[in-house]
Coordinates of C-alpha atoms in Angstrom, one line a residue:
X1 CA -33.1 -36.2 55.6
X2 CA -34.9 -34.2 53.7
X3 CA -32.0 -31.3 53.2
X4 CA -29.3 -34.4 52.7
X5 CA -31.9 -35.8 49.8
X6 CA -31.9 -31.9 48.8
X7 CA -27.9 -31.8 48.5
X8 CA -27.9 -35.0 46.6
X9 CA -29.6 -33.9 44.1
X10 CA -27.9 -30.6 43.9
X11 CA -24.2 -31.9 43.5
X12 CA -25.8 -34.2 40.9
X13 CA -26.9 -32.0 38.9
X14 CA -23.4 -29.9 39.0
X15 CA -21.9 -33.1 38.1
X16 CA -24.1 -33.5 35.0
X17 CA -23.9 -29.6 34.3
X18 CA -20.7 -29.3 34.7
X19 CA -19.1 -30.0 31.0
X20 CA -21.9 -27.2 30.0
X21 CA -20.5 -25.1 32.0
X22 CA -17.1 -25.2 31.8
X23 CA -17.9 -25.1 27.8
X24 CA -19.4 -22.1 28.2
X25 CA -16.4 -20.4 29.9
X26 CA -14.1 -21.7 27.5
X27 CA -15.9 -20.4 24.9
X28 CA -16.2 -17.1 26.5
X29 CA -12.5 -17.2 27.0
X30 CA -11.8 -18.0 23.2
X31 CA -13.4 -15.2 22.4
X32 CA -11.7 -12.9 24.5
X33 CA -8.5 -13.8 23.6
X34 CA -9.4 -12.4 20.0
X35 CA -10.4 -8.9 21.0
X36 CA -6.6 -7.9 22.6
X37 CA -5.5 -5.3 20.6
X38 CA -8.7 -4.6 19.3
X39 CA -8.6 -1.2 17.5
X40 CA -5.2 -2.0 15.4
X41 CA -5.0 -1.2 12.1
X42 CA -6.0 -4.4 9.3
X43 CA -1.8 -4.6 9.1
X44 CA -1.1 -6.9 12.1
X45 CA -1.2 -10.1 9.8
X46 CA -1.4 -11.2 6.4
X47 CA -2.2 -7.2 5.2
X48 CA -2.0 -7.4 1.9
X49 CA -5.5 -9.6 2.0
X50 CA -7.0 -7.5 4.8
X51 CA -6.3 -4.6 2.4
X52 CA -8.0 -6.0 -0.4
X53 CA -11.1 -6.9 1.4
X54 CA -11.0 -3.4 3.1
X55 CA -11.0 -1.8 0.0
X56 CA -14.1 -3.5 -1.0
X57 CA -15.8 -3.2 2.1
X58 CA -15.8 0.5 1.8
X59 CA -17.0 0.3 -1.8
X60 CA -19.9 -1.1 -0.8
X61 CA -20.6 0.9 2.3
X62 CA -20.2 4.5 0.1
X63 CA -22.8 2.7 -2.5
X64 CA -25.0 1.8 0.6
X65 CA -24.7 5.0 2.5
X66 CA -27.5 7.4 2.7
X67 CA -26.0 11.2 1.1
X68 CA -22.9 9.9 0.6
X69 CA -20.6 12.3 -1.4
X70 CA -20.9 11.1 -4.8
X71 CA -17.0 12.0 -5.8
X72 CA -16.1 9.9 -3.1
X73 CA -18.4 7.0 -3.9
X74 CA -17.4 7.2 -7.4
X75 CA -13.7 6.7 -6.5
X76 CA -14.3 4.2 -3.7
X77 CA -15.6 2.1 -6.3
X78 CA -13.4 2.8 -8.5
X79 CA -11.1 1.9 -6.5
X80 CA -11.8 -1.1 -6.2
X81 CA -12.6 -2.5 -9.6
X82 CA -9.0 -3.4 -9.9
X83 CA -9.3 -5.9 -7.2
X84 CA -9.1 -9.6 -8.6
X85 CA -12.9 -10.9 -7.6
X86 CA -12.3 -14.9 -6.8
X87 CA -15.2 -15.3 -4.4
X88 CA -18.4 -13.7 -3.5
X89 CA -17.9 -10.3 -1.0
X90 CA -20.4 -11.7 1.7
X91 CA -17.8 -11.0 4.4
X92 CA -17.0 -7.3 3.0
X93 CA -20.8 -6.8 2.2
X94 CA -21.8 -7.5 6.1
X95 CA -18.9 -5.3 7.6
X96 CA -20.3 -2.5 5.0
X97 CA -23.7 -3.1 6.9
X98 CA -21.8 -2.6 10.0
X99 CA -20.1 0.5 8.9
X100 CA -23.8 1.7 8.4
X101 CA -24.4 1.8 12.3
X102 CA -21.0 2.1 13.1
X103 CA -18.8 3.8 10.6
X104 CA -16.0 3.0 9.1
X105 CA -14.5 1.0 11.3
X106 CA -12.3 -2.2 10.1
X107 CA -12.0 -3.4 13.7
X108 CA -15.3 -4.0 13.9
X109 CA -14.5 -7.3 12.0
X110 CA -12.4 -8.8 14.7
X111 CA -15.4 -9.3 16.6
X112 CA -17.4 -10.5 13.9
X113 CA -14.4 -13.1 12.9
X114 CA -14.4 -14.1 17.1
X115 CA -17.8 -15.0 17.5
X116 CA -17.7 -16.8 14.0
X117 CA -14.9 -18.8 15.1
X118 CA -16.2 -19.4 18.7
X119 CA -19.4 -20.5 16.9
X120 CA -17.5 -23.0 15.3
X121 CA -15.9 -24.2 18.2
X122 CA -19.5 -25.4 19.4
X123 CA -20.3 -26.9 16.1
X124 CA -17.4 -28.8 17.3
X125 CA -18.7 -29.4 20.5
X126 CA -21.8 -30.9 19.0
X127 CA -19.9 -33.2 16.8
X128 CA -17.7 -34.1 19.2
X129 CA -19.9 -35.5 21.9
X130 CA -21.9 -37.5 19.4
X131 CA -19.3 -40.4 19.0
X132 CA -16.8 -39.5 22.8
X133 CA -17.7 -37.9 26.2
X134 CA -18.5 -34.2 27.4
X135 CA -15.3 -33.7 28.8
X136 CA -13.2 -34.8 25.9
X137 CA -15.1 -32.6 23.5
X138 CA -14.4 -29.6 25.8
X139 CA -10.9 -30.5 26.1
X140 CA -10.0 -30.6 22.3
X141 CA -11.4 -27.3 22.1
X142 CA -8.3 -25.9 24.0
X143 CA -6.6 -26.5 20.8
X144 CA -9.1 -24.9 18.3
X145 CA -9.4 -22.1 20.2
X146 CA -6.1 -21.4 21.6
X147 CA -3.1 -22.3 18.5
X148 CA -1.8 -18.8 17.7
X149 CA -2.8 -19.3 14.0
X150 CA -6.5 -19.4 14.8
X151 CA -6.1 -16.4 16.7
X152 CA -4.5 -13.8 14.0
X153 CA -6.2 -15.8 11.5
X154 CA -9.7 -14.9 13.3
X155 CA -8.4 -11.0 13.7
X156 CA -7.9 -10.7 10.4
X157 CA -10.2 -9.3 8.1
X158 CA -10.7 -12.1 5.3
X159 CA -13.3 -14.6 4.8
X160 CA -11.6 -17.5 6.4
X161 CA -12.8 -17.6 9.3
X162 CA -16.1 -16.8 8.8
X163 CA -15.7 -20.1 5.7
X164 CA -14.4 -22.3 8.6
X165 CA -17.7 -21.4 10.6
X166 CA -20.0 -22.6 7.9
X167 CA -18.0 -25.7 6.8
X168 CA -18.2 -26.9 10.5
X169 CA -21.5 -26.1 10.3
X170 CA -22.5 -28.2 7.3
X171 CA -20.4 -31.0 9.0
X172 CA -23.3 -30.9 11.8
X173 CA -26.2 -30.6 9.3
X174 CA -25.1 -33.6 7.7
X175 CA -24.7 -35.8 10.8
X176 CA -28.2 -34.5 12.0
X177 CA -29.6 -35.6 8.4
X178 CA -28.3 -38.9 8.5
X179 CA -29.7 -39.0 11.7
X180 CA -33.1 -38.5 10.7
X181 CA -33.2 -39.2 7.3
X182 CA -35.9 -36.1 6.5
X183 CA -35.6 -34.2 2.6
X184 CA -35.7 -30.9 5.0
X185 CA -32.5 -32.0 6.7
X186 CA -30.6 -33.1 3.5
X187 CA -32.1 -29.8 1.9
X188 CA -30.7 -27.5 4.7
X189 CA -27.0 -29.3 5.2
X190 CA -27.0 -29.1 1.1
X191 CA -27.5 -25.5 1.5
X192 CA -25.1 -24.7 3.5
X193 CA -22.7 -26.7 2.2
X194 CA -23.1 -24.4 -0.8
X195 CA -23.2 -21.2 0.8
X196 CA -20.1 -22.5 2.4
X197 CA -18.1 -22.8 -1.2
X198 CA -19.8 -19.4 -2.0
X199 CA -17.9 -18.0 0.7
X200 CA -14.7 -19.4 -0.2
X201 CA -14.5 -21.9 -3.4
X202 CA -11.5 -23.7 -1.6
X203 CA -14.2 -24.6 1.0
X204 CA -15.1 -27.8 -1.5
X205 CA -12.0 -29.4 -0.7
X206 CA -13.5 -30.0 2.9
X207 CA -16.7 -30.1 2.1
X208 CA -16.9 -33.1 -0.8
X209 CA -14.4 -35.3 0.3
X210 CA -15.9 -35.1 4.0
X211 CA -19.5 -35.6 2.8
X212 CA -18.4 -38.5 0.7
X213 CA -16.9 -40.8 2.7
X214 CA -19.4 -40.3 5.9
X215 CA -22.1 -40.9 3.1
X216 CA -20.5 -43.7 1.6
X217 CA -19.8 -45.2 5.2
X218 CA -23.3 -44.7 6.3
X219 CA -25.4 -46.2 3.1
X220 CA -22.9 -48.4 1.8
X221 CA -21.3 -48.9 -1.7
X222 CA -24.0 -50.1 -3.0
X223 CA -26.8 -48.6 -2.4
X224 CA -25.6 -45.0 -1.2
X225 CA -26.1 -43.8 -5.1
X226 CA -30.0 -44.9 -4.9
X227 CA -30.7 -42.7 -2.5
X228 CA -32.7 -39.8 -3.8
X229 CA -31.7 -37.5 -0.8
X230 CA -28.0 -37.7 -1.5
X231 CA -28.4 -36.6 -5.2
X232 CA -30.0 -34.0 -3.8
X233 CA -27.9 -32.7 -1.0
X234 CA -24.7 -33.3 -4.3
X235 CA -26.8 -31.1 -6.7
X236 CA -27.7 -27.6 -3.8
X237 CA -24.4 -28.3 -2.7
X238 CA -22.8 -27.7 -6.1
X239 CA -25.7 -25.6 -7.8
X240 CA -24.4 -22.4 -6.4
X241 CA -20.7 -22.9 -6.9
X242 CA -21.2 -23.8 -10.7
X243 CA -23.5 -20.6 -11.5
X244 CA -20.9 -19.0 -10.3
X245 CA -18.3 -20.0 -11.6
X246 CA -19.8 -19.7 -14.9
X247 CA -20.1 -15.9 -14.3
X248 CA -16.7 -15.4 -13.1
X249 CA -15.0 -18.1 -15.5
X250 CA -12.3 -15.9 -16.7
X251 CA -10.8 -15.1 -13.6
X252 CA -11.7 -18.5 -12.2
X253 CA -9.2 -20.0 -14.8
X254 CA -6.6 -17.5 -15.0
X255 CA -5.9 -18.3 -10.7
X256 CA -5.9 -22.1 -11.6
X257 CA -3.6 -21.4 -14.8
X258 CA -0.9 -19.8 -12.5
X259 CA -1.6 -21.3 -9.0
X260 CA -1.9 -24.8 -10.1
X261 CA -1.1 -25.6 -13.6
X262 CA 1.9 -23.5 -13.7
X263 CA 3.2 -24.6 -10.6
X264 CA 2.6 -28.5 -11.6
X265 CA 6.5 -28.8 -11.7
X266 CA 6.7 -28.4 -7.8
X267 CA 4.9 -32.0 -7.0
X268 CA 7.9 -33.3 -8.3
X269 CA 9.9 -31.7 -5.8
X270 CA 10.6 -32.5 -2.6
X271 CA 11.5 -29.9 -1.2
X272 CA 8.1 -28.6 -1.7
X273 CA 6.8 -31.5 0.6
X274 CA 9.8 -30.4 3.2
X275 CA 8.4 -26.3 3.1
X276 CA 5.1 -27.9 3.1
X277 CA 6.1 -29.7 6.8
X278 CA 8.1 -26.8 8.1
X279 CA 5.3 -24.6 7.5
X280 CA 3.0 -27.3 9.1
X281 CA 5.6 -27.5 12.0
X282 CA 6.1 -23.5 12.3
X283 CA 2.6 -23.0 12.9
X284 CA 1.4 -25.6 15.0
X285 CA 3.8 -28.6 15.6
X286 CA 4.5 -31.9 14.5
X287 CA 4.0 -33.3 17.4
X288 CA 0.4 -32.2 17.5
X289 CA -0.3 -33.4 13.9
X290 CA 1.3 -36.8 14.6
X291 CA -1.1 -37.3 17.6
X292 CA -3.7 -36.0 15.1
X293 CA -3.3 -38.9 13.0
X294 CA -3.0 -41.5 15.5
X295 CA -6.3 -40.3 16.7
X296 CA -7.5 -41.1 13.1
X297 CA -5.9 -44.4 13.3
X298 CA -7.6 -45.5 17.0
X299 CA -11.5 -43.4 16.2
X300 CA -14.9 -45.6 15.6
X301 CA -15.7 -47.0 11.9
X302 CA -18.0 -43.8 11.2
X303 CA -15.8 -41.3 12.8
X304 CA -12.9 -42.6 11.1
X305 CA -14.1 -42.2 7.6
X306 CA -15.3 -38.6 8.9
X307 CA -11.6 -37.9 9.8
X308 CA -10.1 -39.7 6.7
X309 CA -12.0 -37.3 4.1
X310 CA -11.1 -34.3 5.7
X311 CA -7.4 -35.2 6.0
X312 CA -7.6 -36.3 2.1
X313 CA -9.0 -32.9 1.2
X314 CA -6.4 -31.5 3.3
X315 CA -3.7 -33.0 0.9
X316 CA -5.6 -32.7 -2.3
X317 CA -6.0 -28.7 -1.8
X318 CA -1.8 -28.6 -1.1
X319 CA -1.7 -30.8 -4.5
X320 CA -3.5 -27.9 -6.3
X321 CA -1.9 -25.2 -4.8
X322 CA 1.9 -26.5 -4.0
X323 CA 3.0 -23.0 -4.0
X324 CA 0.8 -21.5 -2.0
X325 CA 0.8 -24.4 0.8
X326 CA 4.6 -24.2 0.9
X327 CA 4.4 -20.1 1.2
X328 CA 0.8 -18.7 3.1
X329 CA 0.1 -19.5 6.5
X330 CA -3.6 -19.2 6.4
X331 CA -3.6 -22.0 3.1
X332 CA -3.4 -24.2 6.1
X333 CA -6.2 -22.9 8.8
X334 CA -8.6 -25.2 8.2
X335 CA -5.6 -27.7 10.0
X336 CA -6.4 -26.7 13.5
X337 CA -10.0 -27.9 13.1
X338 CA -9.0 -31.3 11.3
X339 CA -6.8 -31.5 13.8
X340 CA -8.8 -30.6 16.5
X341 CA -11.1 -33.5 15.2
X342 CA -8.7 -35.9 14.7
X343 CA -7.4 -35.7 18.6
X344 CA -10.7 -36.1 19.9
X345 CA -9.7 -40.4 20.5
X346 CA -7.1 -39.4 22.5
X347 CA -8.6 -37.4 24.7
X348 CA -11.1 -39.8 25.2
X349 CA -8.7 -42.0 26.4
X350 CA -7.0 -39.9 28.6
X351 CA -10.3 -38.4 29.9
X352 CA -11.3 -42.3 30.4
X353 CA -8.2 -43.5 32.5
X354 CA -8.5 -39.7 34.3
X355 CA -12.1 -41.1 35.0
X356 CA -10.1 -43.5 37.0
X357 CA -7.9 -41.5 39.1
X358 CA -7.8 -38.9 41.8
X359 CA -8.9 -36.0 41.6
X360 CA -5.4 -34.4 42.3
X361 CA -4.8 -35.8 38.1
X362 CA -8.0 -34.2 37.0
X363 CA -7.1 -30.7 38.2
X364 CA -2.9 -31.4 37.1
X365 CA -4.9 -31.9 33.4
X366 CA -7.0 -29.3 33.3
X367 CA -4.0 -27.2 34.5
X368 CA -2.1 -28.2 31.5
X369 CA -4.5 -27.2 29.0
X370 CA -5.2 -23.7 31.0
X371 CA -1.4 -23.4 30.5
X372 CA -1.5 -24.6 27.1
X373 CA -3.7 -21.8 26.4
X374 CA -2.1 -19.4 28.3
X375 CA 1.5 -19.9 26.2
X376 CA -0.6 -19.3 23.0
X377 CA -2.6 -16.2 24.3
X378 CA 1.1 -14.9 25.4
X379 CA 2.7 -16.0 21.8
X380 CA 0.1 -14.0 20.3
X381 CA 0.4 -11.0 22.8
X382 CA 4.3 -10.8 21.7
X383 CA 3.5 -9.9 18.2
X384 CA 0.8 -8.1 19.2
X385 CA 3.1 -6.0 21.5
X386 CA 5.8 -6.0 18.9
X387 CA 4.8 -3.3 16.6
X388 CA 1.9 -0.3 16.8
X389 CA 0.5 0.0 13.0
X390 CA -1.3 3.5 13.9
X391 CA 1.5 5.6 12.7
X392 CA 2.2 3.2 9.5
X393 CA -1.4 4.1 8.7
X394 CA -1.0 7.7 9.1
X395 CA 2.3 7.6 7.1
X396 CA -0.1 6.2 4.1
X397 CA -2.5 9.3 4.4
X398 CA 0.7 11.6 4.5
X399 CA 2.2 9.6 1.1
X400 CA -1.5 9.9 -0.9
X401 CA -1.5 13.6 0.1
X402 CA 1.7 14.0 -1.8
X403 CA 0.6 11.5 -5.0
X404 CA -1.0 13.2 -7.8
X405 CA -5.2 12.1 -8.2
X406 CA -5.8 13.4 -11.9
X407 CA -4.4 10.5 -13.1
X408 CA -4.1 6.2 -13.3
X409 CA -0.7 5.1 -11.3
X410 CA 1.2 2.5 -12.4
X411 CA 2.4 1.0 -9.1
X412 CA 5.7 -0.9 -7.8
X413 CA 5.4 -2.2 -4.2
X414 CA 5.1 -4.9 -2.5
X415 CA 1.5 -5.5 -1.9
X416 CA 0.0 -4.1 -5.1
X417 CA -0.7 -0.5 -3.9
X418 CA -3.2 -1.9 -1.6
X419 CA -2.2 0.6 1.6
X420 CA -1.9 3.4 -0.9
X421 CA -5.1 2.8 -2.0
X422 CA -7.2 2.5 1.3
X423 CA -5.1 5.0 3.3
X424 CA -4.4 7.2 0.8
X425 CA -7.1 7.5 -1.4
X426 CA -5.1 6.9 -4.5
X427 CA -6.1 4.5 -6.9
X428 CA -3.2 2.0 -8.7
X429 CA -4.7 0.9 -12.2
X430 CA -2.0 -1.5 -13.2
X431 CA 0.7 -3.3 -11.1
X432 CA 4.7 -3.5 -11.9
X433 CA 6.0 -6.6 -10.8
X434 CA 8.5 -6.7 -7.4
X435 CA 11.2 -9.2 -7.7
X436 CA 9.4 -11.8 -6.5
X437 CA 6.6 -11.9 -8.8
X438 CA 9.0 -11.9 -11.6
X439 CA 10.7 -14.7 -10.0
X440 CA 7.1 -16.5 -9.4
X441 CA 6.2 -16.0 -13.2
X442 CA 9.2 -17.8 -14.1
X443 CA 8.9 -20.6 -12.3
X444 CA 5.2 -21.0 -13.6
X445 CA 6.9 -21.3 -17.0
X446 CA 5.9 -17.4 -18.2
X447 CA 9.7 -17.1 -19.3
X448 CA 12.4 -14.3 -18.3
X449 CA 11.1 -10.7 -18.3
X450 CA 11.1 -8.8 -20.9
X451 CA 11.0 -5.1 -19.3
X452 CA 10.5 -2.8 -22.6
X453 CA 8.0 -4.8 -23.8
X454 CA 6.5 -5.4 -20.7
X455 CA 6.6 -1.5 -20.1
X456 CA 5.2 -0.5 -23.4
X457 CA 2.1 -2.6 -22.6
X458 CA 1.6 -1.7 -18.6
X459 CA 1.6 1.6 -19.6
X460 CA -1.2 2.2 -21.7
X461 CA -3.6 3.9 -20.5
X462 CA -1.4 5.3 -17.1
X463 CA -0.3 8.7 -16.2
X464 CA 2.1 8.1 -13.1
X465 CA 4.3 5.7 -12.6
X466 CA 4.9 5.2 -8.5
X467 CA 7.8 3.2 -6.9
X468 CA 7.0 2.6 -3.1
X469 CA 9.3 -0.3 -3.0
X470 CA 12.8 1.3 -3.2
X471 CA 14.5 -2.4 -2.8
X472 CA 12.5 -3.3 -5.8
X473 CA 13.2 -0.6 -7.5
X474 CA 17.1 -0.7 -7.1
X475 CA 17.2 -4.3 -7.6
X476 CA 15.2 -4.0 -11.3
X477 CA 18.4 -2.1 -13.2
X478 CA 16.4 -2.3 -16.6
X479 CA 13.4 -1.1 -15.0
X480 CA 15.7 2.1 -13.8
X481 CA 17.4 2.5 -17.3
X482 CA 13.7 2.9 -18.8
X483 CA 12.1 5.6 -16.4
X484 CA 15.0 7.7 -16.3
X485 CA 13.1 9.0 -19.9
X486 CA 10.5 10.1 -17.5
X487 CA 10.7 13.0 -15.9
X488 CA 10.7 12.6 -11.3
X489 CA 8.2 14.8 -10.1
X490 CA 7.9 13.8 -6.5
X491 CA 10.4 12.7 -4.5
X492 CA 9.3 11.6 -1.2
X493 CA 10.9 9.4 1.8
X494 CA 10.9 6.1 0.5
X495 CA 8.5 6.4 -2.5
X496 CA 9.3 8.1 -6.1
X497 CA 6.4 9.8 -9.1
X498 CA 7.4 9.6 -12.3
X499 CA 5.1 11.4 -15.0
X500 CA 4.8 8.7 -18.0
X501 CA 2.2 10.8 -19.8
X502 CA 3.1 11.0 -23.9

C-alpha cells in the first residue's frame, strides 16, 4: 500500500514537472542549434554589419590589452573611427572582454548571442504562463526558437539579439511591477527598459508602445497619469536615451534625414507595403503571422492590449524606416517574438481540446513541432553547408598585403571596405558610392550624381584610390573617364590602386 501510495506520488510529481522539464530540453536544444558551424568567419549573414561591429570590437580589445603593440593599437583604432557610431558598443565592448581570456576570436559571439536569445525564450516562458498554461508556453517557444531568421540572426555578430534579450526582459519587469506595485520594481523595469534603447535606439519602438497600453489597461485612463510610479518608470526609461542622444545628435539626425525623411515618398507607395509582405512572407510566412493576429484578436483584455502595442510598434518602426523594412531582413527580428506572443491563444486552445483527447494526439502534436523544428534546423544547415567563408577570409589578408599602408584609401566596394579593413589591415578613410547607393541618394531626393564634383571633394585628404567592386567600377563610365588621370599602380585579381596623390 505503502509502495502504491509511493508511486502515486511519484507520477504526480512528473506530471507537474513535466512542462519544466521538457522547457528545459527545448531550451537546451535552441541553443544547440545556434552553435552548428560554429568557427565560420562573421560573413555567413548580413556581413557587412558583422564587419563593422568586428572592427570595433578589436579597437577596443587592442586599447584593453595588456603590452599590446602600440602601432597596432594605434591603427586598430584608427581603424575604426570611420565607422558611423548610432548606438552604444556594449555588445563589441563585452566580446573585447572575451578576446582578453580568449583572443581574438569573433566566434566567440555566437555563443554569447545563443544563450542571449535562449534567455529570452524563458523571459517568454515566464510571460507566457502568467495569462495560459505550461504546455502552451512551451509550445510557442518552438517558433521563437526554431524560425531560420532567429537562428542567423542569433549567429551573427550585431547587437540584435542581445537588444531582443533585454526588451523581453523589461516586458517581465513590468508585469512583475504591476504585480506588486513596489518603487524598486518600477525602478528596475525603468532601467532596463533604458539599458534596452541604449543597446539599440530602435528598441523604443517595442518598448513605449508596449508599456503604454499594458499601463494604460492596468490603471485606467483616468487615473494611470496620477501615478507617481509610472512617471518614474517614463523618465529612467527615457533618461539614458536622451543624454545620449544629445551627445551623438549629429549623427543621430543625419540617419533619420536619409532613412526616414528622405524616404517619406515611399509611404505613398504601395509597393513598399507589397516588399514590406514579401519580405514578411520570405522569412517567416504569412500563414504564421495571420494566426499571429487572430491570436491577438481571441487573447484576455490585459494580454490583448500587451499584444496590440507591440504589433503597433511593429508598424510604426516600418513607417520610419520604409526603406529599410522593405530591404533588411533583420529590420524585422523582433517579429518572431511578437509573433511568438501573439500565438500563445491558439495554442492554448489546441493544448485545451488536446487536454481532451488521447494520448496518441498529444505525441502526433508534439511530433509536429519536433518536425517543425527539425525543417528550420535543416533550412539553416543548407546555407550553412552552402559556402565555407575561411578561404574568402584569407583572400582579404592576401589583398591588404598587396594595398599600400602609408596612405588614406578612398574605397569602391560593396560593403564600405569593411572586409578590407578587418582582414587586411588597411584602413578606408572615405567611401565611393557603388551603384546602388547612388541610386538610394536619388530616391531620398539628393539629386543625380555629379562625379567631378563629387570626386574633387572625396578626395581631399586621400592618397589611394581602391576599386574592389569591378561591377561597380565598369558600370560608373564617368567615374572611369576621371581616374584614368591617375596613374594604376596595382593591379590585382578583382581589385585595382590608383595613386590620387597631387
Amino acid at each position: 500500500m505503502t509502495s502504491q501510495c509511493y508511486n502515486r506520488r511519484m507520477k504526480e510529481k512528473i506530471r507537474l514537472n513535466l512542462p519544466t522539464i521538457v522547457l528545459i530540453i527545448v531550451l537546451l536544444l535552441g541553443f544547440a542549434v545556434r552553435l552548428y558551424d560554429l568557427t565560420e568567419e562573421p560573413l555567413d549573414w548580413n556581413f557587412i554589419r558583422q564587419m563593422r561591429d568586428t572592427i570595433i570590437a578589436r579597437s577596443i580589445y587592442y586599447q584593453l590589452l595588456p603590452n599590446a603593440d602600440p602601432m597596432m593599437a594605434e591603427k586598430a583604432q584608427s581603424i575604426a573611427s570611420h565607422m558611423e557610431v548610432l548606438e552604444l558598443p556594449v555588445l563589441e565592448g563585452l566580446m573585447a572582454f572575451l578576446y582578453l581570456v580568449f583572443g581574438e576570436t569573433t566566434w566567440i559571439v555566437r555563443i554569447v548571442n545563443a544563450i542571449c536569445w535562449v534567455l529570452g525564450g524563458y523571459f517568454i516562458y515566464q510571460i507566457s504562463k502568467r495569462h495560459f498554461s505550461l504546455w502552451a508556453a512551451v509550445g510557442t517557444l518552438f517558433f521563437y526558437l526554431f524560425v531560420p531568421l532567429g537562428v542567423m540572426a542569433s549567429r551573427s555578430f550585431q547587437p540584435d539579439a542581445w537588444m531582443v534579450m533585454w526588451v523581453l526582459l523589461s516586458y517581465l519587469l513590468l508585469y512583475r511591477a504591476l504585480e506588486q506595485e513596489t518603487w524598486q520594481r518600477f525602478i528596475l523595469a525603468g532601467i532596463v527598459a533604458g539599458w534596452s534603447i541604449l543597446i539599440k535606439p530602435t528598441a523604443a519602438f517595442y518598448i513605449g508602445p508596449v508599456y503604454l497600453a499594458v499601463v494604460f489597461v492596468h490603471y485606467g485612463w483616468k487615473t494611470f497619469w496620477k501615478q507617481g510610479k509610472v512617471w518614474a518608470l517614463a523618465g529612467i526609461t527615457l533618461a539614458p536615451f536622451v543624454i545620449y542622444s544629445l551627445f551623438n545628435s549629429q549623427a543621430s539626425a543625419d540617419h533619420f534625414s536619409l532613412w526616414s525623411v528622405g524616404m517619406r515618398d515611399m509611404l505613398l507607395s504601395p509597393s513598399f507595403y507589397i516588399d514590406w509582405m514579401l519580405n514578411v512572407k520570405r522569412l517567416m510566412g504569412l500563414m504564421v503571422v495571420a494566426l499571429a493576429i487572430a491570436g491577438v484578436i481571441i487573447a484576455p483584455r490585459k494580454f490583448k492590449a500587451f499584444l496590440i502595442g507591440g504589433w503597433v510598434g511593429y508598424v510604426i518602426y516600418g513607417l520610419f524606416y520604409p526603406y529599410l523594412y522593405a530591404t533588411h531582413d533583420y529590420y524585422h527580428l523582433f517579429l518572431i517574438p511578437l509573433v511568438t506572443l501573439s500565438l500563445l491563444p491558439v495554442f492554448d486552445l489546441i493544448c485545451g481540446a488536446l487536454a481532451e483527447n488521447h494520448a496518441f494526439w498529444h505525441v502526433a502534436f508534439a511530433g509536429l513541432l519536433l518536425v517543425g523544428a527539425g525543417i528550420g534546423f535543416m533550412d539553416v544547415k543548407k546555407d550553412l553547408d552552402e559556402r565555407d567563408y575561411r578561404p574568402e577570409a584569407a583572400a582579404w589578408v592576401a589583398i591588404g598585403e598587396q594595398i599600400p599602408d602609408d596612405g588614406c584609401l578612398l574605397t569602391l566596394s560593396t560593403d564600405y571596405g569593411y572586409r578590407l579593413a578587418y582582414y587586411g589591415w588597411r584602413e578606408t578613410c572615405e567611401t565611393w558610392p557603388s551603384q546602388l547607393d547612388f541610386a538610394l541618394y536619388e530616391q531620398a531626393g539628393k539629386g543625380a550624381p555629379d562625379y567631378e564634383a563629387r570626386f574633387a571633394e572625396s578626395r581631399q585628404g586621400m592618397d589611394y584610390f581602391v576599386v574592389l567592386s569591378m561591377s561597380d567600377y565598369n558600370a560608373q563610365t564617368p567615374l572611369q573617364e576621371i581616374l584614368s588621370d591617375y596613374p594604376l599602380i596595382v593591379e590585382g585579381d578583382g581589385f585595382l590602386v590608383f595613386d590620387i596623390r597631387d
